[in-house]
mmCIF file with all atom_site columns, C-alpha atoms in Angstrom:
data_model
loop_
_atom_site.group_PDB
_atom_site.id
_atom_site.type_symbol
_atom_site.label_atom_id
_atom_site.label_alt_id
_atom_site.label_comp_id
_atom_site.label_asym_id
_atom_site.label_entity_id
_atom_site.label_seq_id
_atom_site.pdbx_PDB_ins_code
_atom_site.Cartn_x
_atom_site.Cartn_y
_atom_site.Cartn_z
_atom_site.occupancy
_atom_site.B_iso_or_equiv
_atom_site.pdbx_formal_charge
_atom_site.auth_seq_id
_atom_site.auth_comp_id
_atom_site.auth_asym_id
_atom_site.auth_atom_id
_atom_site.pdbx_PDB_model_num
ATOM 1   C CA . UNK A 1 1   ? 105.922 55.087  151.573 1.00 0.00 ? 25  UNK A CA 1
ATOM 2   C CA . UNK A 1 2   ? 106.492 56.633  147.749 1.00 0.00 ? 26  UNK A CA 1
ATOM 3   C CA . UNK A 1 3   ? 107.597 60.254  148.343 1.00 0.00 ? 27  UNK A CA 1
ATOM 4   C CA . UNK A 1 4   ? 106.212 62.668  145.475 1.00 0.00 ? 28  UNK A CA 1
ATOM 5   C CA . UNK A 1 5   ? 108.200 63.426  142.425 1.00 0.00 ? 29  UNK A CA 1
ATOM 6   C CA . UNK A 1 6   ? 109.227 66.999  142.411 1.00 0.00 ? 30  UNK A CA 1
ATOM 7   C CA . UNK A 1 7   ? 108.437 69.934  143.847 1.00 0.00 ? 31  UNK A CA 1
ATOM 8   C CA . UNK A 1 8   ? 104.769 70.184  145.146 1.00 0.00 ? 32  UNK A CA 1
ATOM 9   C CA . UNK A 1 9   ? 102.924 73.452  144.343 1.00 0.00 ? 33  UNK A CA 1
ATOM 10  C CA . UNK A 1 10  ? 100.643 75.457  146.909 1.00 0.00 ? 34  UNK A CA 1
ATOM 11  C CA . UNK A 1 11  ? 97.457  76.170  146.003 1.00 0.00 ? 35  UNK A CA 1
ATOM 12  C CA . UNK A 1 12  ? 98.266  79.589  145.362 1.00 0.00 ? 36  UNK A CA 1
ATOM 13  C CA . UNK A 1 13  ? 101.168 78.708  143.500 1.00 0.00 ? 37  UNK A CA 1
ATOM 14  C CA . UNK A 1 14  ? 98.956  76.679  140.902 1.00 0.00 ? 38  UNK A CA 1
ATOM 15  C CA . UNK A 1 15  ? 96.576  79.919  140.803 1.00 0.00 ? 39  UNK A CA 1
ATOM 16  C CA . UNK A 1 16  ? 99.594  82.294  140.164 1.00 0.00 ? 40  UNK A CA 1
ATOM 17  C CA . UNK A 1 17  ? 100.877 79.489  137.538 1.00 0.00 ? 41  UNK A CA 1
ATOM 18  C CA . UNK A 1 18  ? 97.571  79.483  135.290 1.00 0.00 ? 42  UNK A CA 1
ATOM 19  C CA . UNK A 1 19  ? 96.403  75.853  136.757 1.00 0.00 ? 43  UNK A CA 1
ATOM 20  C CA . UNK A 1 20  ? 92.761  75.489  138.191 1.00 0.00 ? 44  UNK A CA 1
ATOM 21  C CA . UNK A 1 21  ? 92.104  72.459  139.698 1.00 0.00 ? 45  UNK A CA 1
ATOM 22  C CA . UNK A 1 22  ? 88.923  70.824  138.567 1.00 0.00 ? 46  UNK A CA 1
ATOM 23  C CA . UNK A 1 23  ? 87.816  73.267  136.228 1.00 0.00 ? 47  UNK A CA 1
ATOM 24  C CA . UNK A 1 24  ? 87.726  73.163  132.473 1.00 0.00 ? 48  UNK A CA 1
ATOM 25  C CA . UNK A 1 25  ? 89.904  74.939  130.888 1.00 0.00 ? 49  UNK A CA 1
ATOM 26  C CA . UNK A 1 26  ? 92.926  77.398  131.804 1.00 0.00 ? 50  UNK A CA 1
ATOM 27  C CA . UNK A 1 27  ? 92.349  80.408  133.670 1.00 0.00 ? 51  UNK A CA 1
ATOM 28  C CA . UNK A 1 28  ? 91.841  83.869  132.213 1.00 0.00 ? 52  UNK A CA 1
ATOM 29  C CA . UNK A 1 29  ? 93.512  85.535  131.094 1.00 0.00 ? 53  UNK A CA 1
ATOM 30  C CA . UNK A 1 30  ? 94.753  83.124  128.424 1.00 0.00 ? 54  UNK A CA 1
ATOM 31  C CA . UNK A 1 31  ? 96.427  83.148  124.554 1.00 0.00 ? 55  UNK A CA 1
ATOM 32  C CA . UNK A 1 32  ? 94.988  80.948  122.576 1.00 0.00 ? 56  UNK A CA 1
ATOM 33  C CA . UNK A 1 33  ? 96.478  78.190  120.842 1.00 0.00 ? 57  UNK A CA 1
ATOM 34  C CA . UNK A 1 34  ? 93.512  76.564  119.457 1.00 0.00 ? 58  UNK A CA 1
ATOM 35  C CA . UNK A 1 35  ? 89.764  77.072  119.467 1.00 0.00 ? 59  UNK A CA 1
ATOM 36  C CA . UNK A 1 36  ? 89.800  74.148  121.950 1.00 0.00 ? 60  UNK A CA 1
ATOM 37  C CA . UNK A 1 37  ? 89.106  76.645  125.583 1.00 0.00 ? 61  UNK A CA 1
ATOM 38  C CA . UNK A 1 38  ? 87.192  79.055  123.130 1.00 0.00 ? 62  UNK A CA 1
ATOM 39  C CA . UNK A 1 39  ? 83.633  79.571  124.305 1.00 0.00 ? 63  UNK A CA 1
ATOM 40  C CA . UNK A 1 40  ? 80.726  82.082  123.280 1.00 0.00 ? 64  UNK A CA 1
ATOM 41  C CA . UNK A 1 41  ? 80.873  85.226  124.948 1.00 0.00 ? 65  UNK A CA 1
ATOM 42  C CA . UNK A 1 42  ? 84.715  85.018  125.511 1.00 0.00 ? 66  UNK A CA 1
ATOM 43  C CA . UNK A 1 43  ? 86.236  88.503  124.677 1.00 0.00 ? 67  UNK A CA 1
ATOM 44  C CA . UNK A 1 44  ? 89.706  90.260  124.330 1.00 0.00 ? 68  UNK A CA 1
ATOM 45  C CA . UNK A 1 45  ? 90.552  93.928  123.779 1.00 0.00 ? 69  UNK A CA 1
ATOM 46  C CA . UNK A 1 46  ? 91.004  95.634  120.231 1.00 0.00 ? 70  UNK A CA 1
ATOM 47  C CA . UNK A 1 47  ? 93.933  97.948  121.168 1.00 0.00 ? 71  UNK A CA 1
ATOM 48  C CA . UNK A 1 48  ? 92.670  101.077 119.011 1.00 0.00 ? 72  UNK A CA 1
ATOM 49  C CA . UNK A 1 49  ? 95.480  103.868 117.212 1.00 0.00 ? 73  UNK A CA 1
ATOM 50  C CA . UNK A 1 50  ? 94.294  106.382 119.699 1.00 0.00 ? 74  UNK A CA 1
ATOM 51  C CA . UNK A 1 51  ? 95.270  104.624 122.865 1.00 0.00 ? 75  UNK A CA 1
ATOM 52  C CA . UNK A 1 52  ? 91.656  103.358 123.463 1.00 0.00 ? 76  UNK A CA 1
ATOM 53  C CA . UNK A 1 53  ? 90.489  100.129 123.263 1.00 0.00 ? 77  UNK A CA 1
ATOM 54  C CA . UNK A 1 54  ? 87.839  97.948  121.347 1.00 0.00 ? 78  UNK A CA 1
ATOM 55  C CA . UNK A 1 55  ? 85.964  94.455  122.520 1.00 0.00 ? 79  UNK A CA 1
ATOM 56  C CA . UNK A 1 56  ? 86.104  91.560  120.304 1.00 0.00 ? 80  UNK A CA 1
ATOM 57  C CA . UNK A 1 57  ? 83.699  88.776  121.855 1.00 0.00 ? 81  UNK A CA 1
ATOM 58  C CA . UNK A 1 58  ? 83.699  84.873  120.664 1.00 0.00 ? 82  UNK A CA 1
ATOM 59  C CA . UNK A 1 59  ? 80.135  84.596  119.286 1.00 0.00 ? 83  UNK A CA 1
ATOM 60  C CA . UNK A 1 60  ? 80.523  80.384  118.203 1.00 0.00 ? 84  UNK A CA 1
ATOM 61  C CA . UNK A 1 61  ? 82.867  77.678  117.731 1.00 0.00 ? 85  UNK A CA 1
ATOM 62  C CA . UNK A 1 62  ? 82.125  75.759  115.156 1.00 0.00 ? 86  UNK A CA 1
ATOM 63  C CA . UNK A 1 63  ? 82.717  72.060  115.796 1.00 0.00 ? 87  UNK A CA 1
ATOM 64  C CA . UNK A 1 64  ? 80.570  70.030  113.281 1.00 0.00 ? 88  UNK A CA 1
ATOM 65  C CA . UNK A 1 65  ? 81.401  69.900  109.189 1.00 0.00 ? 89  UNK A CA 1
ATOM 66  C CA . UNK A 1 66  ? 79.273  71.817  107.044 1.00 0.00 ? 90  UNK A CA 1
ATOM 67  C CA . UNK A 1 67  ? 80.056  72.737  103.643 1.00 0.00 ? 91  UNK A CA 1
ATOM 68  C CA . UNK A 1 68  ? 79.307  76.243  104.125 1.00 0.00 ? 92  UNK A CA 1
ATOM 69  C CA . UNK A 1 69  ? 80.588  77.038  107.775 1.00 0.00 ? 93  UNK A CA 1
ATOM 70  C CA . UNK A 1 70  ? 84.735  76.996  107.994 1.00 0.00 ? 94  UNK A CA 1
ATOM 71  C CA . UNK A 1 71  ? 85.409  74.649  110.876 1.00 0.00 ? 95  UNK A CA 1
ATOM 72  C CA . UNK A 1 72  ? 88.997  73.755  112.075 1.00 0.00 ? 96  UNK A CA 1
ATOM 73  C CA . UNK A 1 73  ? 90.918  73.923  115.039 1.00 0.00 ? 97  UNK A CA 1
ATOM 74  C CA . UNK A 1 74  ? 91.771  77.424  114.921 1.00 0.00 ? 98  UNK A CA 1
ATOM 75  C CA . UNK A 1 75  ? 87.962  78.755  113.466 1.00 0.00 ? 99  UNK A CA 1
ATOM 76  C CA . UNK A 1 76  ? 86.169  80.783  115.560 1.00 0.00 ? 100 UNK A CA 1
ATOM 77  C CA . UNK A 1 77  ? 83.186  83.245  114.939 1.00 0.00 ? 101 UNK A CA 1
ATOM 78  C CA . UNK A 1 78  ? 84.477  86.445  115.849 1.00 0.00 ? 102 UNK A CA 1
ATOM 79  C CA . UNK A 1 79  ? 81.995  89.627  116.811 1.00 0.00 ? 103 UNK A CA 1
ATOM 80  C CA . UNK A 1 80  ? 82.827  93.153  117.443 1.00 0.00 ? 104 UNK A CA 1
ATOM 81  C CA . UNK A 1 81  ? 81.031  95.269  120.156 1.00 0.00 ? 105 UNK A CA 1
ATOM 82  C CA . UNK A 1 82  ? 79.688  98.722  120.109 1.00 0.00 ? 106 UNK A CA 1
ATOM 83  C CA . UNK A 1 83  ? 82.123  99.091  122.936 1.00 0.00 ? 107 UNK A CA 1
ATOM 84  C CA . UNK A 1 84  ? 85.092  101.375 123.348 1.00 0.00 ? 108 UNK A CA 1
ATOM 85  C CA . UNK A 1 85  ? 87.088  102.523 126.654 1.00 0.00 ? 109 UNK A CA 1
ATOM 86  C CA . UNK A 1 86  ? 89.929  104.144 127.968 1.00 0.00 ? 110 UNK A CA 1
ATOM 87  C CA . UNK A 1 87  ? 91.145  100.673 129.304 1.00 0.00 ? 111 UNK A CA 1
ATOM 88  C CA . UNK A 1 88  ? 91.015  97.125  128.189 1.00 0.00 ? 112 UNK A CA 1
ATOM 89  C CA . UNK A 1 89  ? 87.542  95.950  128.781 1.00 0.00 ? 113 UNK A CA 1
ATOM 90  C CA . UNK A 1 90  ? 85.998  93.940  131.539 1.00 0.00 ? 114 UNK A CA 1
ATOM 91  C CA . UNK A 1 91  ? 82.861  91.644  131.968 1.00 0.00 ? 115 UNK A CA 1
ATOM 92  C CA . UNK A 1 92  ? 81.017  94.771  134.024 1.00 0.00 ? 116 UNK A CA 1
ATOM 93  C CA . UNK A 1 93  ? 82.295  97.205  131.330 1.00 0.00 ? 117 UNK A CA 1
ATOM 94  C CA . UNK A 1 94  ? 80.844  95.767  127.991 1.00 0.00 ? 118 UNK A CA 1
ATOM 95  C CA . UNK A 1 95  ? 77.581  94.774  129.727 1.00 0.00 ? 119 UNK A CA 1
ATOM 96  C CA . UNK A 1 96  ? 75.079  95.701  127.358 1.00 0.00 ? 120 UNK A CA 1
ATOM 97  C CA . UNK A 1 97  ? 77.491  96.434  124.561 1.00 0.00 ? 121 UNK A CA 1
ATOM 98  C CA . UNK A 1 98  ? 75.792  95.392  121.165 1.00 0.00 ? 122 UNK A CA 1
ATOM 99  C CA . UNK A 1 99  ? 77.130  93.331  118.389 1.00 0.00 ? 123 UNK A CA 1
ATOM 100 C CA . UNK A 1 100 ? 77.835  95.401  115.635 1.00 0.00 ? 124 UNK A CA 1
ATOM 101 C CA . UNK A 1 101 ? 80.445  93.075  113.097 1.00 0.00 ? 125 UNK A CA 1
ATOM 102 C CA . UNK A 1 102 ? 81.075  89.540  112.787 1.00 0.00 ? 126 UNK A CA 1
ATOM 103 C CA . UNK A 1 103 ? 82.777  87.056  110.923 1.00 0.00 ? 127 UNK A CA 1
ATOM 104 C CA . UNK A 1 104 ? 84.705  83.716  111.015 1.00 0.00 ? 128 UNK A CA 1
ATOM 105 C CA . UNK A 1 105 ? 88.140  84.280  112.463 1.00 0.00 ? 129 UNK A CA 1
ATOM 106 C CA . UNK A 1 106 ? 91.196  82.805  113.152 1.00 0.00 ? 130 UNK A CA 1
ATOM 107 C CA . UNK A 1 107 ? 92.428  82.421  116.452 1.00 0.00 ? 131 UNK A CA 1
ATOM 108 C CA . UNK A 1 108 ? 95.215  84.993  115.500 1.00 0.00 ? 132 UNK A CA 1
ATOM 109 C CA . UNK A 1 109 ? 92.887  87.379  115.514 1.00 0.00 ? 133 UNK A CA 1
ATOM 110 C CA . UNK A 1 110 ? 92.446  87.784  119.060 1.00 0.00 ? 134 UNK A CA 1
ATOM 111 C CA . UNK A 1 111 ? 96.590  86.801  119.041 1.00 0.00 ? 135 UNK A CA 1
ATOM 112 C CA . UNK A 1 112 ? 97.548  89.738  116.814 1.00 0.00 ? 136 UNK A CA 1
ATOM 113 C CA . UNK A 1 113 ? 94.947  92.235  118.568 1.00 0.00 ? 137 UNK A CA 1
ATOM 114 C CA . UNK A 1 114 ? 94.610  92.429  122.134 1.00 0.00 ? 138 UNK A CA 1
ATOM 115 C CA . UNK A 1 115 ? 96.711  89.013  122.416 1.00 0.00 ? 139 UNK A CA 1
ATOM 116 C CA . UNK A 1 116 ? 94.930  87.299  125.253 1.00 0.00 ? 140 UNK A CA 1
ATOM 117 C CA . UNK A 1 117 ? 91.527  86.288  126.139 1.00 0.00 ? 141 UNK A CA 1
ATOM 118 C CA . UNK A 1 118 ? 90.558  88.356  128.772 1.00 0.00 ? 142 UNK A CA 1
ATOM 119 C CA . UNK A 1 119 ? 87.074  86.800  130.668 1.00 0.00 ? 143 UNK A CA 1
ATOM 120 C CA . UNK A 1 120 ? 83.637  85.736  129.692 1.00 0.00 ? 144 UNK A CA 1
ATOM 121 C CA . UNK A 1 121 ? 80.175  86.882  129.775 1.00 0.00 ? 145 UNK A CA 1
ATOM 122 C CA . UNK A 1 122 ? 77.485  85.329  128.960 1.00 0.00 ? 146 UNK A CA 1
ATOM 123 C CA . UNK A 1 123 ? 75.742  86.495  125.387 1.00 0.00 ? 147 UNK A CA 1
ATOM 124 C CA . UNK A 1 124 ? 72.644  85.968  126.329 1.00 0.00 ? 148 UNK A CA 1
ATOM 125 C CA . UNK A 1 125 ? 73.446  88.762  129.439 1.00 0.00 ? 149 UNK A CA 1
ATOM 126 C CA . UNK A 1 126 ? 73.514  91.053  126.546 1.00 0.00 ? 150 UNK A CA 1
ATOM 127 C CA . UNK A 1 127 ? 70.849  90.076  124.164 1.00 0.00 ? 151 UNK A CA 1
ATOM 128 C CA . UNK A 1 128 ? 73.653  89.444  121.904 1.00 0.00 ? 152 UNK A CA 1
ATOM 129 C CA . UNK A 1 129 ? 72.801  86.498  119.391 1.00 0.00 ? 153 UNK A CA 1
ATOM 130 C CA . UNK A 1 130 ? 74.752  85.379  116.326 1.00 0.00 ? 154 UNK A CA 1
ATOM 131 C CA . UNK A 1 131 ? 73.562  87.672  113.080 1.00 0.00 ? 155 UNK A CA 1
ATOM 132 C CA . UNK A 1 132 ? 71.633  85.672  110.447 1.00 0.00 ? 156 UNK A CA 1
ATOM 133 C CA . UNK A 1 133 ? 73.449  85.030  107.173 1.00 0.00 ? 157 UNK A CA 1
ATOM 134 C CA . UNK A 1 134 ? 73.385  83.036  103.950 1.00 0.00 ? 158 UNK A CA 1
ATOM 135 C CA . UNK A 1 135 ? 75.565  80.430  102.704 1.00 0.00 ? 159 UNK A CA 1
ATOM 136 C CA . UNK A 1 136 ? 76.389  82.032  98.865  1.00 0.00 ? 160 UNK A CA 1
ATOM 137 C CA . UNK A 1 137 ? 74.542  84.103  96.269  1.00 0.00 ? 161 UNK A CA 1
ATOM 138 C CA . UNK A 1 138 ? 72.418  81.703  93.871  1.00 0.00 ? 162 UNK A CA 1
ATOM 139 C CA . UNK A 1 139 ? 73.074  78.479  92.048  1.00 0.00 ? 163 UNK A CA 1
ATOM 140 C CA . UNK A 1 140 ? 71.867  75.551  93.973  1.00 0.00 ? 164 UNK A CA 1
ATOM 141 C CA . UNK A 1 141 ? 70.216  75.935  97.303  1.00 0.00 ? 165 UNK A CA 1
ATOM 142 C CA . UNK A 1 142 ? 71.072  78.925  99.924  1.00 0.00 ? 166 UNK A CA 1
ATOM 143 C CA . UNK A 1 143 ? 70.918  77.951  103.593 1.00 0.00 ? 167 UNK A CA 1
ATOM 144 C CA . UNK A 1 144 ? 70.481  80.554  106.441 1.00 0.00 ? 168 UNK A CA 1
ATOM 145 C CA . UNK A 1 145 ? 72.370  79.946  109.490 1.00 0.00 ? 169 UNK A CA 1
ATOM 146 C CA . UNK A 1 146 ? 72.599  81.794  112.855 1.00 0.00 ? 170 UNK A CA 1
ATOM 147 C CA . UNK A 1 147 ? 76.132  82.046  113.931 1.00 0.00 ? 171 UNK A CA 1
ATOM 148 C CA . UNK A 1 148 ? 77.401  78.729  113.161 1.00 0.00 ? 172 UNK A CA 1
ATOM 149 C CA . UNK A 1 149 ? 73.887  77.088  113.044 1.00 0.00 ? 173 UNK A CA 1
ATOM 150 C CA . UNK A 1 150 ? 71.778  75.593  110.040 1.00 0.00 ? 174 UNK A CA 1
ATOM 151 C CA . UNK A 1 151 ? 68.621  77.184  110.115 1.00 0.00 ? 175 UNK A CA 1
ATOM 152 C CA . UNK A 1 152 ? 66.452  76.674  106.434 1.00 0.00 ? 176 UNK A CA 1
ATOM 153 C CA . UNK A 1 153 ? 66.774  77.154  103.357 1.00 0.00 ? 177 UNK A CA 1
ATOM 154 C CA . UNK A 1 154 ? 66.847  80.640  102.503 1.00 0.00 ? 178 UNK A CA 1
ATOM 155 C CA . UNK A 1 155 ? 63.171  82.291  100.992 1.00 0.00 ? 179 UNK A CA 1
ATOM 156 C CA . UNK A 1 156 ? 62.818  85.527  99.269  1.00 0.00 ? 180 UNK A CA 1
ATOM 157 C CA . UNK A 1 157 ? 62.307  87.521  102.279 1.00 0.00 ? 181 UNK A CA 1
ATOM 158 C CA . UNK A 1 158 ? 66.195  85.862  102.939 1.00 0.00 ? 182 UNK A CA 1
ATOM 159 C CA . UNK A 1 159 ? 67.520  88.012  100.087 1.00 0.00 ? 183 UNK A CA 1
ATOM 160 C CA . UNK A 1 160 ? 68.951  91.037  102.217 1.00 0.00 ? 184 UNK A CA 1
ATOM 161 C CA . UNK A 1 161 ? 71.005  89.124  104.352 1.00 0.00 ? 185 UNK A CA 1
ATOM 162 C CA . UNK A 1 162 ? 74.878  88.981  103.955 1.00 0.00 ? 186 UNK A CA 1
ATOM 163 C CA . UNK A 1 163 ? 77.005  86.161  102.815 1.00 0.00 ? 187 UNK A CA 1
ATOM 164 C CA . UNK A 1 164 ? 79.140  85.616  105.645 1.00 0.00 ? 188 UNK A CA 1
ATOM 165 C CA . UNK A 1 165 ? 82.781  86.067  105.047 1.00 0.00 ? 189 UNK A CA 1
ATOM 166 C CA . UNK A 1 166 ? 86.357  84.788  107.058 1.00 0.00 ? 190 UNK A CA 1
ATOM 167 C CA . UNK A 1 167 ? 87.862  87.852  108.445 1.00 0.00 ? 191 UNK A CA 1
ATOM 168 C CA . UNK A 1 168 ? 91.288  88.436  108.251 1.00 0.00 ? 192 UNK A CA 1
ATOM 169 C CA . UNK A 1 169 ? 94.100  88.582  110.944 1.00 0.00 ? 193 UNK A CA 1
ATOM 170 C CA . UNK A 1 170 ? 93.585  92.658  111.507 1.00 0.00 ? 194 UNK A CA 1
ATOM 171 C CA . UNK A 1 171 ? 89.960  93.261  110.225 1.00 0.00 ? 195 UNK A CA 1
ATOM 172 C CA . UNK A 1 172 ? 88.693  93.650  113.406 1.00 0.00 ? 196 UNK A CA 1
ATOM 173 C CA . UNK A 1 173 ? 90.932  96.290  114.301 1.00 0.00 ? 197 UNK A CA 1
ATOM 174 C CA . UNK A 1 174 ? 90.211  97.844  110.542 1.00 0.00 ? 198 UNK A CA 1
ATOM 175 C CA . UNK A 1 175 ? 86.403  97.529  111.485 1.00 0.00 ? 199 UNK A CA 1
ATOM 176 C CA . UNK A 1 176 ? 87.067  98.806  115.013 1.00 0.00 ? 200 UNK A CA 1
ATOM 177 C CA . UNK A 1 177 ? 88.787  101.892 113.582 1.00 0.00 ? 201 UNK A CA 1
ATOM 178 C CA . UNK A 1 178 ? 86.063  103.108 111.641 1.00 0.00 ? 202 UNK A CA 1
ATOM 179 C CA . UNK A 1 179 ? 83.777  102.658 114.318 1.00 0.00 ? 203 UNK A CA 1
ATOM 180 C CA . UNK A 1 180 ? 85.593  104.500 116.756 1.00 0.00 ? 204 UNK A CA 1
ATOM 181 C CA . UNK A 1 181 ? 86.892  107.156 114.795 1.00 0.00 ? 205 UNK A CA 1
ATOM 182 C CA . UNK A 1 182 ? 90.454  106.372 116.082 1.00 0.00 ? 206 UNK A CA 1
ATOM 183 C CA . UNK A 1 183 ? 93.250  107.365 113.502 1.00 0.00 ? 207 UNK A CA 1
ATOM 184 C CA . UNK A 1 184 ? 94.134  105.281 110.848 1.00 0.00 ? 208 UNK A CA 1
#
């Protein structure tokens, strides 16, 4: 009779130690190494200046080449919420929350912010989808997309929408400042 290899963990030992059996991914909350676990309506607190705190939310993981949507292992499509508490936030306490920011991210941005992915809601739950963008200015044609998503080509009444931009490490918590009149 072969005797196991090492120590054998308790169930509650693998919960305590971050390991779910049978489910996908590891438990929350988690730091991200990757955008591998990341999933739409993820989210992680914005620690603000004032001692408050700020929700970022995962809006889309980009997994298929495009020429105008950044996709990589650590690409992510970052949102902020029109959400701000005295504590770090909580699926029950940004339900509702609107998007009010977004932009393609590194996963360092939720690393260098609130450092750890906290829980998920669902985005739909909130009415929350992806803003509409375009791909560039002029010259050649200009694609809309929907988070991370080709929609058309892009038609006059297309004009007023934003060319989506990659966010830097911190501009979240820049954007989260201003929002929240915390101090700078």
């Amino acid at each position: 009779m072969a005797r196991p290899i090492g120590p054998t963990r308790t169930g509650a030992e693998e919960e305590a130690a971050g390991v779910v059996v049978g489910a996908r991914g590891p438990a929350y909350p988690f730091a991200p190494k990757s955008n591998r676990w990341l999933e739409a309506g993820q989210f992680w607190s914005v620690p603000l200046s004032d001692g408050r705190f700020a929700c970022g939310r995962v809006l889309d993981v980009p997994r298929e080449a495009d020429l105008h949507v950044p996709v990589g292992t650590k690409i992510f499509l970052a949102g902020l919420l029109n959400w701000v508490g005295g504590a770090p936030p909580t699926e029950d306490a940004i339900a509702g929350a609107a998007l009010v920011a977004q932009g393609f991210a590194h996963i360092k941005t939720i690393t260098t912010t609130g450092g750890q992915v906290l829980g998920q809601r669902a985005l739909e739950a909130d009415g929350i989808t992806p803003a509409l963008w375009r791909s560039h200015e002029a010259g050649g044609v200009v694609l809309v997309y929907e988070g991370a998503r080709r929609l058309r080509p892009a038609s006059a009444a297309d004009r007023d929408l934003p060319v989506m931009g990659t966010w830097g490490y911190s501009v979240i918590s820049v954007l989260a400042e201003k929002q929240f009149g915390g101090r700078s």
